[in-house]
XYZ file of C-alpha atoms in Angstrom:
712
model
C 30.864 -21.509 -99.097
C 29.069 -18.574 -97.591
C 30.842 -16.993 -94.613
C 28.927 -17.264 -91.388
C 29.196 -14.837 -88.521
C 28.701 -16.147 -85.024
C 25.919 -14.495 -83.078
C 26.692 -12.370 -79.999
C 23.950 -11.988 -77.337
C 23.411 -10.652 -73.774
C 20.843 -11.736 -71.198
C 19.762 -8.769 -69.098
C 17.405 -8.225 -66.142
C 15.494 -5.162 -65.014
C 12.451 -4.038 -63.136
C 10.757 -3.621 -66.493
C 11.382 -4.984 -69.965
C 12.446 -1.531 -71.123
C 14.999 -1.269 -68.306
C 16.434 -4.708 -69.064
C 16.739 -3.828 -72.803
C 18.417 -0.498 -72.028
C 20.982 -2.241 -69.841
C 21.768 -4.777 -72.563
C 22.137 -2.053 -75.185
C 24.488 -0.185 -72.900
C 26.623 -3.275 -72.431
C 26.734 -3.969 -76.176
C 27.149 -0.297 -77.036
C 24.662 -0.557 -79.855
C 21.243 0.791 -80.738
C 17.958 -1.079 -80.988
C 18.293 -1.173 -84.793
C 21.380 -3.391 -84.502
C 19.882 -6.075 -82.244
C 17.111 -8.574 -81.984
C 15.211 -8.713 -78.667
C 13.721 -11.832 -77.087
C 11.601 -11.475 -73.932
C 12.383 -14.464 -71.718
C 10.245 -13.405 -68.741
C 7.971 -10.434 -68.150
C 8.230 -8.549 -64.863
C 5.793 -9.271 -62.032
C 5.171 -6.813 -59.213
C 3.441 -9.330 -56.918
C 0.914 -8.439 -54.232
C 1.917 -5.539 -51.990
C 5.480 -5.960 -53.211
C 5.701 -9.631 -52.243
C 7.039 -12.269 -54.694
C 8.047 -9.576 -57.219
C 9.913 -10.913 -60.276
C 12.229 -8.913 -62.661
C 11.934 -8.852 -66.422
C 14.505 -10.983 -68.337
C 15.411 -10.366 -71.999
C 17.936 -11.733 -74.474
C 19.406 -9.063 -76.760
C 21.388 -10.411 -79.751
C 23.501 -8.494 -82.259
C 22.468 -8.819 -85.821
C 25.047 -10.426 -88.139
C 26.226 -7.139 -89.572
C 26.809 -5.710 -86.152
C 28.810 -8.761 -85.077
C 31.117 -8.344 -88.027
C 31.717 -4.746 -87.126
C 32.693 -5.753 -83.618
C 35.168 -8.389 -84.639
C 37.977 -6.026 -83.860
C 36.845 -5.999 -80.214
C 37.290 -9.734 -79.699
C 40.476 -9.284 -77.698
C 39.265 -6.316 -75.633
C 38.093 -6.423 -72.029
C 34.441 -5.543 -71.949
C 35.039 -3.247 -68.963
C 36.994 -0.800 -71.056
C 33.834 -0.190 -73.023
C 31.517 0.244 -70.014
C 30.220 3.805 -69.946
C 30.076 3.972 -66.108
C 33.766 3.054 -65.799
C 36.324 5.703 -64.930
C 40.049 5.641 -64.617
C 39.884 4.783 -60.858
C 40.833 1.484 -59.282
C 39.383 1.787 -55.763
C 36.080 0.855 -54.129
C 35.269 2.422 -50.751
C 32.513 3.132 -48.183
C 31.795 6.694 -47.099
C 29.721 7.450 -43.990
C 27.631 10.566 -43.799
C 29.568 13.472 -42.462
C 32.916 12.232 -43.856
C 34.786 13.807 -46.730
C 35.818 11.828 -49.738
C 39.449 12.205 -48.698
C 38.732 10.694 -45.227
C 36.615 7.810 -46.505
C 37.783 4.300 -45.776
C 39.127 3.114 -49.147
C 40.080 -0.447 -49.903
C 42.289 -1.219 -52.911
C 41.033 -4.300 -54.683
C 43.512 -6.957 -55.836
C 43.677 -7.778 -59.541
C 40.658 -9.710 -60.659
C 41.204 -13.250 -61.899
C 39.573 -13.311 -65.319
C 38.465 -16.865 -65.883
C 36.217 -16.472 -68.898
C 37.010 -14.669 -72.157
C 34.333 -13.108 -74.250
C 34.323 -14.980 -77.528
C 32.507 -13.639 -80.487
C 29.788 -15.938 -81.615
C 29.244 -17.382 -78.110
C 25.603 -18.087 -77.354
C 25.889 -17.335 -73.598
C 27.830 -14.761 -71.628
C 29.119 -15.477 -68.098
C 27.627 -13.267 -65.336
C 29.720 -10.919 -63.157
C 29.298 -11.235 -59.375
C 29.144 -8.630 -56.622
C 28.869 -9.097 -52.852
C 29.789 -7.722 -49.417
C 32.693 -9.325 -47.567
C 33.882 -8.038 -44.179
C 31.845 -4.888 -44.698
C 33.456 -4.079 -48.082
C 32.193 -4.403 -51.647
C 33.853 -7.227 -53.612
C 33.451 -8.178 -57.289
C 34.365 -10.949 -59.639
C 33.835 -10.084 -63.315
C 35.345 -12.448 -65.890
C 36.364 -10.971 -69.237
C 33.395 -10.446 -71.428
C 30.904 -11.200 -68.619
C 27.812 -9.134 -67.912
C 28.469 -6.462 -65.305
C 26.812 -6.970 -61.908
C 24.114 -4.575 -60.810
C 23.712 -2.593 -57.583
C 20.303 -1.327 -56.406
C 19.671 1.808 -54.361
C 17.135 1.451 -51.551
C 16.817 5.174 -50.951
C 18.128 8.264 -52.657
C 21.662 9.299 -51.904
C 22.862 6.205 -50.037
C 24.956 4.973 -53.016
C 27.324 7.146 -55.076
C 29.012 5.775 -58.199
C 31.897 7.881 -59.388
C 30.436 10.750 -57.361
C 26.933 10.470 -58.818
C 24.157 9.494 -56.373
C 21.575 6.903 -57.282
C 17.941 7.695 -56.649
C 15.620 5.450 -54.646
C 14.806 2.326 -56.670
C 17.459 3.089 -59.296
C 19.968 0.428 -60.404
C 23.358 0.654 -62.078
C 25.863 -1.745 -63.617
C 29.265 -1.446 -61.979
C 32.783 -2.586 -62.730
C 35.986 -2.834 -60.770
C 37.133 0.495 -62.115
C 34.134 2.340 -60.630
C 34.422 4.197 -57.332
C 31.450 3.139 -55.217
C 30.709 5.116 -52.085
C 28.149 3.926 -49.521
C 26.729 6.503 -47.136
C 25.675 4.896 -43.872
C 23.869 7.584 -41.934
C 24.216 7.461 -38.156
C 21.833 9.011 -35.617
C 22.376 10.609 -32.233
C 20.169 11.985 -29.472
C 21.604 13.444 -26.292
C 20.347 12.211 -22.926
C 18.464 14.696 -20.739
C 18.118 14.634 -16.960
C 16.610 16.570 -14.081
C 17.261 16.399 -10.336
C 14.154 16.307 -8.123
C 14.315 16.709 -4.329
C 11.332 15.914 -2.093
C 9.919 18.504 0.298
C 11.324 16.764 3.373
C 14.837 16.698 1.957
C 15.028 12.923 2.355
C 15.395 11.821 -1.264
C 17.029 13.145 -4.421
C 15.746 11.483 -7.584
C 17.396 11.721 -10.985
C 14.802 11.682 -13.774
C 16.459 10.384 -16.947
C 15.307 10.565 -20.548
C 18.043 8.455 -22.165
C 19.511 9.363 -25.541
C 21.305 7.111 -28.006
C 23.984 6.765 -30.681
C 23.151 4.665 -33.755
C 25.872 3.382 -36.099
C 25.242 1.323 -39.220
C 27.441 -1.123 -41.150
C 27.028 -3.380 -44.165
C 26.046 -6.998 -43.702
C 28.004 -9.609 -45.625
C 26.177 -11.197 -48.562
C 26.738 -14.088 -50.939
C 28.099 -13.408 -54.442
C 25.287 -12.600 -56.857
C 24.680 -10.772 -60.082
C 22.754 -8.113 -58.206
C 23.460 -6.459 -54.890
C 20.833 -4.992 -52.627
C 22.621 -3.529 -49.634
C 21.674 -4.930 -46.253
C 22.537 -2.773 -43.269
C 22.964 -3.815 -39.641
C 22.231 -1.192 -36.994
C 24.003 -0.862 -33.641
C 22.304 1.319 -31.022
C 24.074 2.346 -27.830
C 22.798 4.586 -25.051
C 24.166 8.091 -24.913
C 26.033 8.150 -21.634
C 25.863 11.090 -19.231
C 29.037 12.395 -17.668
C 28.748 11.521 -13.936
C 30.679 14.656 -13.066
C 27.677 16.695 -14.241
C 25.535 14.928 -11.644
C 28.076 15.382 -8.856
C 28.387 19.052 -9.753
C 24.617 19.468 -9.431
C 24.661 17.707 -6.045
C 27.370 20.053 -4.825
C 25.394 23.034 -6.099
C 22.341 21.841 -4.143
C 24.553 21.216 -1.061
C 23.584 17.547 -0.961
C 26.249 15.722 1.026
C 24.609 12.728 2.747
C 23.399 9.369 1.444
C 24.844 9.751 -2.062
C 24.707 6.447 -3.959
C 27.628 6.384 -6.391
C 26.643 3.050 -7.887
C 23.140 4.351 -8.635
C 24.593 7.470 -10.257
C 26.772 5.254 -12.448
C 23.762 3.132 -13.376
C 21.620 6.199 -14.119
C 24.286 7.727 -16.379
C 24.212 4.555 -18.495
C 20.448 4.048 -18.339
C 18.635 2.695 -21.362
C 15.174 3.323 -19.929
C 13.354 6.367 -18.629
C 12.565 6.703 -14.987
C 13.635 8.103 -11.653
C 16.793 6.895 -9.958
C 17.213 7.613 -6.241
C 20.809 8.836 -6.138
C 20.747 10.267 -2.610
C 18.619 9.121 0.328
C 18.436 10.389 3.864
C 18.157 8.177 6.904
C 14.864 8.260 8.794
C 15.054 8.351 12.573
C 14.349 5.074 14.339
C 11.860 5.397 17.171
C 12.926 4.104 20.533
C 10.820 2.315 23.134
C 9.308 3.748 26.271
C 9.988 1.963 29.493
C 7.469 -0.682 30.544
C 6.561 -2.671 33.622
C 6.732 -6.387 32.863
C 4.893 -8.872 35.067
C 7.044 -11.762 36.199
C 4.139 -14.188 36.535
C 2.959 -16.641 33.897
C 0.641 -13.957 32.576
C 0.789 -15.208 28.995
C -0.730 -18.532 29.995
C -3.202 -17.279 32.578
C -4.169 -13.960 31.089
C -4.252 -14.261 27.314
C -6.158 -12.218 24.778
C -9.217 -13.786 23.139
C -8.402 -15.744 19.984
C -9.778 -14.965 16.534
C -11.448 -17.890 14.779
C -11.085 -18.552 11.061
C -14.629 -17.257 10.452
C -13.842 -13.928 12.100
C -15.672 -14.527 15.408
C -14.055 -14.302 18.835
C -13.423 -17.351 20.998
C -13.504 -16.573 24.697
C -13.179 -20.162 25.876
C -9.412 -19.768 26.169
C -9.572 -16.379 27.869
C -7.468 -15.471 30.882
C -7.290 -17.266 34.159
C -6.907 -14.998 37.191
C -3.165 -15.073 38.038
C -2.003 -14.987 41.638
C 1.321 -14.306 43.350
C 2.421 -15.591 46.733
C 3.684 -13.385 49.535
C 7.313 -12.318 49.040
C 7.417 -13.230 45.341
C 8.616 -10.902 42.609
C 5.638 -9.239 40.923
C 7.468 -7.679 38.032
C 10.383 -5.618 36.783
C 10.722 -2.187 35.240
C 12.263 -2.404 31.770
C 14.196 0.811 31.029
C 13.445 2.844 27.957
C 15.522 2.383 24.819
C 16.488 5.605 23.058
C 15.887 5.882 19.351
C 18.413 6.527 16.611
C 18.611 9.981 15.081
C 18.229 10.295 11.340
C 19.799 12.607 8.806
C 18.503 14.275 5.646
C 20.428 14.517 2.377
C 21.760 17.935 3.409
C 23.387 16.355 6.445
C 20.927 17.886 8.909
C 20.216 15.701 11.959
C 16.601 14.565 12.451
C 16.005 13.808 16.102
C 14.330 10.544 17.058
C 11.158 10.850 19.188
C 11.853 11.218 22.876
C 11.377 8.164 25.098
C 10.214 8.037 28.701
C 10.950 5.747 31.609
C 8.227 4.244 33.746
C 7.919 5.544 37.291
C 6.536 2.958 39.735
C 4.172 3.931 42.556
C 3.773 1.151 45.148
C 0.169 0.587 46.143
C -1.433 -1.742 48.631
C 0.722 -4.724 49.675
C 3.511 -3.858 47.206
C 7.116 -2.994 48.030
C 9.758 -1.695 45.596
C 13.456 -2.507 45.616
C 15.944 0.241 46.503
C 16.590 1.073 42.870
C 12.854 1.115 42.103
C 13.273 -1.514 39.393
C 11.632 -4.546 41.054
C 8.242 -4.898 42.781
C 7.525 -7.551 45.450
C 4.238 -8.776 46.964
C 3.727 -8.244 50.699
C 0.613 -10.454 50.586
C -0.630 -13.181 48.292
C -3.108 -12.171 45.634
C -3.462 -10.850 42.110
C -1.374 -7.912 40.824
C -3.321 -4.925 39.553
C -1.655 -2.045 37.740
C -3.110 1.343 36.849
C -1.225 3.530 34.403
C -1.540 7.296 34.163
C 0.893 8.785 31.665
C 4.364 7.514 32.571
C 3.364 6.456 36.085
C 2.264 2.939 37.040
C 0.547 2.273 40.349
C 0.866 -1.371 41.378
C -1.299 -3.030 44.020
C -2.102 -6.563 45.149
C -5.732 -7.609 44.960
C -6.614 -10.825 46.752
C -8.620 -13.547 45.078
C -11.505 -15.200 46.873
C -12.007 -18.932 46.290
C -15.503 -19.988 47.409
C -16.190 -23.705 47.641
C -19.744 -24.880 47.064
C -22.893 -22.821 46.576
C -23.609 -19.259 47.561
C -26.817 -19.458 49.615
C -28.420 -18.228 52.794
C -25.921 -20.078 54.927
C -22.932 -18.342 53.327
C -24.517 -14.930 52.821
C -23.898 -12.524 49.955
C -20.380 -11.969 48.682
C -18.948 -8.442 48.285
C -15.245 -8.545 47.471
C -12.690 -5.980 46.275
C -10.883 -8.458 44.064
C -11.599 -11.594 42.042
C -14.076 -14.280 42.999
C -14.271 -17.899 41.877
C -17.270 -19.991 42.938
C -17.116 -23.750 42.484
C -20.859 -24.240 42.960
C -24.049 -22.317 42.146
C -25.476 -18.970 43.199
C -28.872 -19.706 44.680
C -32.149 -17.761 44.879
C -32.039 -14.116 46.018
C -28.276 -14.188 46.594
C -25.841 -11.531 45.357
C -22.186 -11.782 44.342
C -20.259 -8.564 43.768
C -16.564 -8.244 42.859
C -14.434 -5.389 41.591
C -12.469 -7.784 39.417
C -13.421 -11.026 37.659
C -16.080 -13.560 38.605
C -16.214 -17.219 37.596
C -19.239 -19.353 38.486
C -19.068 -23.060 37.698
C -22.692 -23.821 38.623
C -26.073 -22.248 37.841
C -27.118 -18.717 38.671
C -30.772 -18.924 39.695
C -32.859 -15.851 40.585
C -29.702 -14.074 41.774
C -27.730 -10.902 41.063
C -24.122 -10.831 39.826
C -22.035 -7.629 39.664
C -18.586 -8.093 38.071
C -16.219 -5.169 37.620
C -14.133 -6.725 34.833
C -15.467 -10.005 33.444
C -17.831 -12.891 34.085
C -17.619 -16.549 33.070
C -20.581 -18.817 33.825
C -20.160 -22.496 32.968
C -23.827 -23.412 33.530
C -27.199 -21.647 33.160
C -28.364 -18.145 34.051
C -32.025 -18.393 35.086
C -34.286 -15.478 36.049
C -31.310 -13.440 37.218
C -29.792 -9.964 36.843
C -26.236 -9.768 35.501
C -24.105 -6.611 35.288
C -20.521 -6.815 33.973
C -18.120 -3.881 33.655
C -20.569 -1.306 34.954
C -17.686 1.056 35.650
C -17.044 1.271 31.903
C -20.736 1.967 31.366
C -20.458 4.725 33.951
C -17.333 6.175 32.310
C -19.018 6.313 28.910
C -21.873 8.423 30.303
C -19.994 10.721 32.662
C -17.049 11.733 30.431
C -18.984 14.257 28.258
C -20.770 15.575 31.353
C -17.452 16.354 33.053
C -16.344 18.450 30.070
C -19.468 20.592 30.402
C -19.061 20.969 34.183
C -15.416 21.983 33.825
C -16.253 24.704 31.277
C -19.139 26.093 33.343
C -17.178 26.203 36.604
C -14.409 28.066 34.785
C -16.964 30.729 33.816
C -18.373 30.772 37.347
C -14.894 31.421 38.698
C -14.677 34.525 36.520
C -18.095 35.619 37.728
C -16.952 35.264 41.338
C -14.075 37.647 40.650
C -16.458 40.187 39.110
C -19.269 40.266 41.696
C -17.471 39.432 44.938
C -16.630 43.120 45.457
C -20.244 44.268 45.015
C -22.080 45.662 48.062
C -24.695 42.908 47.875
C -22.052 40.315 48.750
C -20.114 41.240 51.829
C -16.857 39.496 52.633
C -18.025 38.567 56.110
C -21.138 36.905 54.687
C -18.982 34.816 52.285
C -16.790 33.715 55.146
C -19.869 32.381 56.932
C -21.953 30.970 54.041
C -19.315 30.574 51.368
C -20.351 31.169 47.765
C -23.845 29.703 48.257
C -25.731 33.036 47.903
C -23.773 33.898 44.778
C -24.426 30.446 43.297
C -28.167 30.852 43.863
C -28.115 34.074 41.868
C -26.064 32.520 39.072
C -28.248 29.390 38.928
C -31.315 31.551 38.384
C -29.645 33.341 35.487
C -27.165 32.267 32.858
C -26.086 29.115 34.731
C -29.502 27.469 35.115
C -28.415 24.619 32.781
C -25.419 24.077 35.029
C -27.721 23.214 37.929
C -29.578 20.638 35.830
C -26.293 19.030 34.799
C -25.164 18.725 38.420
C -28.459 17.042 39.298
C -27.911 14.544 36.459
C -24.455 13.765 37.828
C -25.886 12.934 41.246
C -28.515 10.647 39.702
C -25.738 8.873 37.802
C -23.915 8.342 41.091
C -26.940 6.622 42.609
C -27.226 4.317 39.584
C -23.600 3.131 39.739
C -22.821 3.680 43.413
C -21.799 0.107 44.103
C -19.143 0.201 41.360
C -17.587 3.570 42.192
C -14.262 3.960 43.941
C -13.575 6.333 46.807
C -12.268 9.148 44.627
C -15.579 9.322 42.753
C -17.613 9.203 45.948
C -15.612 12.142 47.358
C -16.135 14.089 44.126
C -19.910 13.701 44.205
C -19.936 14.683 47.870
C -17.994 17.814 46.974
C -20.694 18.677 44.415
C -23.378 18.356 47.093
C -21.495 20.431 49.645
C -20.232 23.028 47.214
C -23.083 23.659 44.775
C -26.285 21.987 45.893
C -26.477 23.351 49.475
C -28.473 26.573 49.233
C -27.539 27.791 52.708
C -23.861 27.069 52.969
C -21.182 26.201 50.373
C -17.834 24.554 51.035
C -16.412 26.804 48.295
C -15.227 30.089 49.821
C -13.024 31.599 47.147
C -12.228 31.433 43.449
C -9.172 29.343 44.381
C -11.537 26.696 45.791
C -13.257 26.552 42.412
C -9.861 26.204 40.710
C -9.103 23.172 42.909
C -12.464 21.663 41.919
C -11.597 22.195 38.229
C -8.300 20.328 38.687
C -10.098 17.361 40.294
C -12.620 17.384 37.439
C -9.782 17.236 34.902
C -8.190 14.305 36.724
C -11.414 12.291 36.817
C -12.082 13.084 33.161
C -8.655 11.633 32.353
C -9.658 8.412 34.125
C -13.037 8.218 32.390
C -11.701 8.914 28.893
C -8.558 6.756 29.064
C -8.403 3.976 26.419
C -9.501 0.580 27.683
C -6.511 -1.780 27.751
C -8.578 -4.917 28.420
C -12.234 -4.983 27.439
C -14.908 -6.254 29.747
C -16.576 -9.445 28.606
C -19.118 -12.033 29.670
C -19.160 -15.665 28.552
C -22.458 -17.366 29.371
C -23.567 -20.913 28.645
C -27.362 -20.438 28.517
C -29.594 -17.506 29.491
C -33.326 -17.675 30.236
C -35.728 -14.993 31.509
C -32.767 -12.893 32.641
C -31.354 -9.395 32.176
C -27.701 -9.061 31.183
C -25.784 -5.767 30.862
C -22.115 -5.723 29.859
C -19.677 -2.898 29.133
C -17.850 -5.029 26.545
C -18.459 -8.198 24.512
C -20.869 -11.046 25.300
C -20.681 -14.668 24.158
C -23.714 -16.940 24.573
C -22.714 -20.524 23.848
C -25.871 -22.649 23.904
C -28.404 -19.870 23.407
C -30.906 -17.587 25.112
C -34.648 -17.696 25.679
C -36.785 -14.644 26.442
C -33.731 -12.717 27.644
C -32.945 -9.011 27.682
C -29.297 -8.556 26.825
C -27.415 -5.256 26.452
C -23.709 -4.946 25.607
C -21.433 -2.123 24.468
C -19.333 -4.487 22.344
C -20.126 -7.467 20.091
C -22.714 -10.150 20.800
C -21.795 -13.627 19.604
C -24.313 -16.446 19.926
C -23.281 -19.894 18.766
C -26.667 -21.238 19.806
C -30.194 -19.878 19.240
C -31.826 -16.642 20.418
C -35.536 -17.314 21.027
C -37.635 -14.346 22.096
C -36.461 -11.282 23.979
C -34.514 -8.129 23.184
C -30.832 -8.113 22.260
C -28.714 -4.982 21.836
C -25.030 -4.934 20.829
C -23.465 -1.564 20.035
C -20.711 -2.946 17.794
C -22.623 -5.713 16.022
C -23.792 -9.321 16.235
C -22.600 -12.682 14.951
C -25.454 -15.186 15.327
C -26.203 -18.768 14.470
C -30.011 -18.438 14.616
C -32.456 -15.834 15.900
C -36.234 -15.710 16.016
C -39.313 -17.394 17.430
C -41.091 -19.931 15.205
C -44.198 -19.802 17.379
C -45.417 -17.115 19.758
C -43.242 -14.392 21.196
C -41.107 -11.799 19.484
C -37.377 -11.446 19.044
C -35.731 -8.060 18.516
C -32.143 -7.541 17.336
C -30.701 -4.023 17.685
C -27.252 -2.612 16.787
C -25.809 0.857 16.227
C -26.071 2.561 12.830
C -22.452 1.783 11.952
C -22.622 -1.873 13.018
C -23.980 -4.946 11.228
C -25.687 -8.239 11.995
C -24.327 -11.474 10.549
C -26.592 -14.467 10.957
C -26.700 -17.996 9.620
C -30.497 -17.894 9.953
C -33.139 -15.307 10.895
C -36.734 -16.504 11.295
C -39.844 -14.720 10.076
C -41.323 -12.275 12.586
C -37.946 -11.145 13.933
C -37.576 -7.371 14.333
C -34.321 -5.870 13.074
C -33.198 -2.394 14.163
C -30.051 -0.770 12.722
C -29.618 2.663 14.277
C -33.033 4.302 13.922
C -34.169 2.040 11.048
C -36.531 -0.820 11.916
C -37.509 -3.775 9.743
C -39.565 -6.895 10.432
C -38.683 -10.113 8.636
C -41.612 -11.498 6.658
C -39.909 -14.801 5.857
C -36.995 -16.920 6.963
C -33.611 -15.854 5.594
C -30.264 -17.617 5.738
C -26.626 -16.559 5.629
C -27.239 -12.826 5.640
C -25.400 -9.670 6.589
C -27.704 -6.821 7.570
C -26.494 -3.216 7.674
C -27.301 0.328 6.566
C -26.206 1.619 3.177
C -24.983 5.146 2.435
C -28.600 6.328 2.316
C -29.268 4.855 5.779
C -31.526 2.169 4.346
C -31.398 -1.402 5.632
C -29.843 -3.768 3.104
C -29.573 -7.547 3.176
C -26.691 -9.394 1.591
C -25.231 -12.842 1.570
C -22.501 -13.596 4.076
C -19.370 -11.497 3.463
């Protein structure tokens, strides 16, 4: 019987058919002439590298070649593997480490569970994997060697020879496999920034990092593609470097150790405030606090949800009985000094105590802290700097109407009238006026505020005329003060001239000299003085004694051509000081604005130094106010001026008659409805409505053109 030789074959994989065949030939240690090749599966590269598939071939020894290898039936295939060397260790070598210092793990003897038998139709596959970060293998006798793939050049060394990127190699237990896991490092950088005031020191960090890499465990397989896990940690900064820099900069206060620690371990860029100074805390000046129920009787106007002002809950006129406590001086509270990061003290702003000056019908306690009323009335306080002058102003309660039988009312306080003010009558008060009935063909002069619960018919109303006076006279006083200062210098220069004898000045004062100056460079000064005297006549009923004396001094000192009350330059200096004092009064900020709240106005003139509220409306009225005009009713006919703007429900005349609305250039008019024919004036710009408009805001744009918009 013919002798039969059993066939020996190897199944091999590779990226290409040629690579798979070469691997099989290497395992069998034969040439292509001694084998038959069967392609089981062609390689597939996939799309963009996805779903790639290796080539698989079966390489079988021809019968003659099998006979020649019979003597190898008892040999371990590994002894014939060309990549094997006489080494029995497998290790991992990180970049930067020598071969001697590499972590080397000695593998235990491999359990060979399958012998290679000549004539077998199928060889068992060797396995390779990663366990606990180390390479492990299981290769039965006669099995195909497992493969290892290099992802990039130089990361795998087999017996000292590096694999190139994409290259594969069969390995055995006798091979020395070194894995280079490259780490990365970047040092952190930092810079200390100190603000100009020396209140903050900020550490600007650009964090660095340390990256270490290790092998991920894999399942046993015939092929090993290394999988690497990366561990990134921030590169810490030595806190002592920061503290050394702080000492170098002499920063000693407000150092935040916890923030320094956090910054040194930062994983993100950004400033860290590591030292902060302490700002000074402002104290409180002393105040005079009224003891009465001022909050309930004298409250500020409330702001509605729609932005308008509600004066219906405005102040009542408080009163204090004789002997009662008016108020108490609250001492000042000093502030707290601060400190910068250099330890330098930053002083808190100085505080000031209030000094009380008792006025009419007011008495102070011995320590000056408490003020008591000597007569019943309403407390009135005037503040100049850190001084408060306190006086008692009585309140007049008038029952019934003001008519011919009662006479006119002129009162230096507050007035409340339960009835009406009849024809041709006049009510004048330095404080507040409340009228519960009609005002008919009468005149009302209120120094502070006016509330009318009924109608104003064919009457003249003036509220807060002192504020109107202040607004006009303040710039005039500045001019007078400057001109008198120059006149004083002129007096020094010409008083020694022969034309002006000392004896003549003693008799006529400076009048002759003034006449010469008024005809020359000071002719505008004379015109300004004449304007001041006309202003006095216009507001005479509202002026206090100090203003009346001042205007009289102008008449006696400058306007008398024959004799002047000013004799010397020192007299002019005294006049300058009085001018400065009155300018301080006229230019002082208004603590409480004047206001008028009117129910209905018809055929009347109203002038107010503050805000005006018209509840039901106005017909053919002429209304002027320095504040805001609010009309919750309708404005029909007439002229209405409000310096700071208007908030209206409806304005205009559907039939005959014209209605004009006028505000300053910086103000605006908000109206729910404006009828056709209404004249709108914003600053110097005038526009006439040609049709009805609703829910508009009218103002000037940047080019000083009138623009109309929906409600804002």
